[in-house]
């Protein structure tokens, strides 16, 4: 029905556009960037310009793409005949603001699962080159794309726009799903229909990508996609700084999606022969809804996007919410005992362990002075590592190396190491300032503080790397007359430091934290094993927050802690934390014997099933945005094992939710159903408890889950019966 309805409109659009782009844009040859299921088809016109002719499900016969017209120039430059938002904007040495990009060369190489395509575009009048790069991950159905810009003019050219990618779509309607928030309310999902004009999601934070807007989106064609239906593109930018993603609906109802670094306050003076390399834009296409798009990202992230993505992770006990800044050696060693008693792998010492002239007894002082506070920890970190080991747990530590309190020895010694406008008052956020990481001496300082700590204490087994503020009043004393490079240079410098650290410490697990989830992007996750999604650990809120992240990030990356936030039961908190990398931030000595027993068991259950959760296929069955509950399911690849997490939110009294049809199982197999992770002495009210069903039944009829009332939860294990 829909196709018939759309056809006349589509033909009209084509004819209309064909009239505007005559013979010059006829196809000379095509370049197919393809994965197992997806194709992005580019074509070289007779006029030597590069066009994008298709993005969608791969066709069986590539010759079929030849029937498609060259409607959209692929990477549109500014200054010539373009009337909408360009991908690139340049000012030449002679003051000419135009660029015309013609295909000069192209190359495709294959290396196992990866097909790399590189297309060189050149201007015919100016010695400027733009190289578009694509890596197509065959099995994961992910395409990674980025751009390199170079020139040989005499003096620097000015770049005022330098997108990583421009993608064109043609549909009847377009639906954008975006994720926004703030501190403690990350990843709120919102879907809207795009109207004519430009919709932009961006950030201008400098040190982090995310706070108010997250650099991820879904774009559904024609109708809003669901978990299991609809044509949808999922995209994200791998950049740990200010980003911009714009969606422009033009006069012909075509959509341009442009993603890259935010050019805001970042005009770039590109020197002759210097290459400006944009960050990577990653995207996937699914014609079976958002669920498949997510699973594509999860698989890609584990195989390529995240440090040690297929490895193991350490469960931990963190002391932040248990003690805040108020601790000393005896208190900590007692907590090590708690960690051991609980059965976690590691104790993580959070903020508050450093500073002597200005001890870090609150967040107003000491940041930057990375020496143990003598009064609190007279025997130093080495002693704590030993004590933890003696108690049978590993030891990890919190740092925030890119920041400084004005009340610190570091600030007194190096006032010129701070990003701040010379002629204005300092502007604080969480009482701190950002170090000028653009300065190589600051990079060395950050590298050395981590390296020295690890050299002195080689048994430190984990780092939590925090970054608690964004840039304001930004001015780099080091960059002098190149202030518009600060935002870009900062992120590059961060990666430079991480590159060095990862060369020396390739295996050490490091958690990314940024006052909650401010640094959740695939630019940083190359160097990090996991991230802290939010400081909000109230499990009701976490259901939504973790749900949001689950669209783009695999659960092995999401650190979910059980804390004293929220009035829900320990069972509810634990079930919520289990759908990721589980941890605790709680006073173990205040647990009742039943709570302790339950938690010890929960850790064992998580250890037994964590591979399924971290590396299995995720199916989001019921959305908390649709019903007063959330139900998620993980299934392994051979469909022999699955796990359901079911969280009731705030349903009405005497509520009875309807049965949930499962996904990811084999209709021809038989499965045993069991509720697990119950409080000691609590019986299951689950009608299906201990029963066996066919996969066909579970897929078509489903299960009535046992938790129908306010803030109750259930974990259901599903095992193939042979
Ligand atoms: C940030 C982090 C918290 C904690 C504090 C310590 O807010 O998100 O988890 O580490 O810093 O100051």
XYZ file of C-alpha atoms in Angstrom, residues 25 37 40 42 183 185 336 410 416 446 470 489 572 677 717:
15
model
C 25.593 14.408 -13.563
C 23.346 -6.301 4.432
C 26.064 2.998 0.484
C 28.371 6.524 -4.578
C 23.741 15.907 35.259
C 19.334 12.788 34.093
C 38.308 -4.025 51.879
C 49.613 22.829 41.188
C 49.738 29.401 33.189
C 49.058 14.062 33.124
C 33.331 21.639 30.652
C 43.557 20.619 20.242
C 15.257 -4.286 42.736
C 18.067 -13.991 42.015
C 16.686 -17.720 33.257
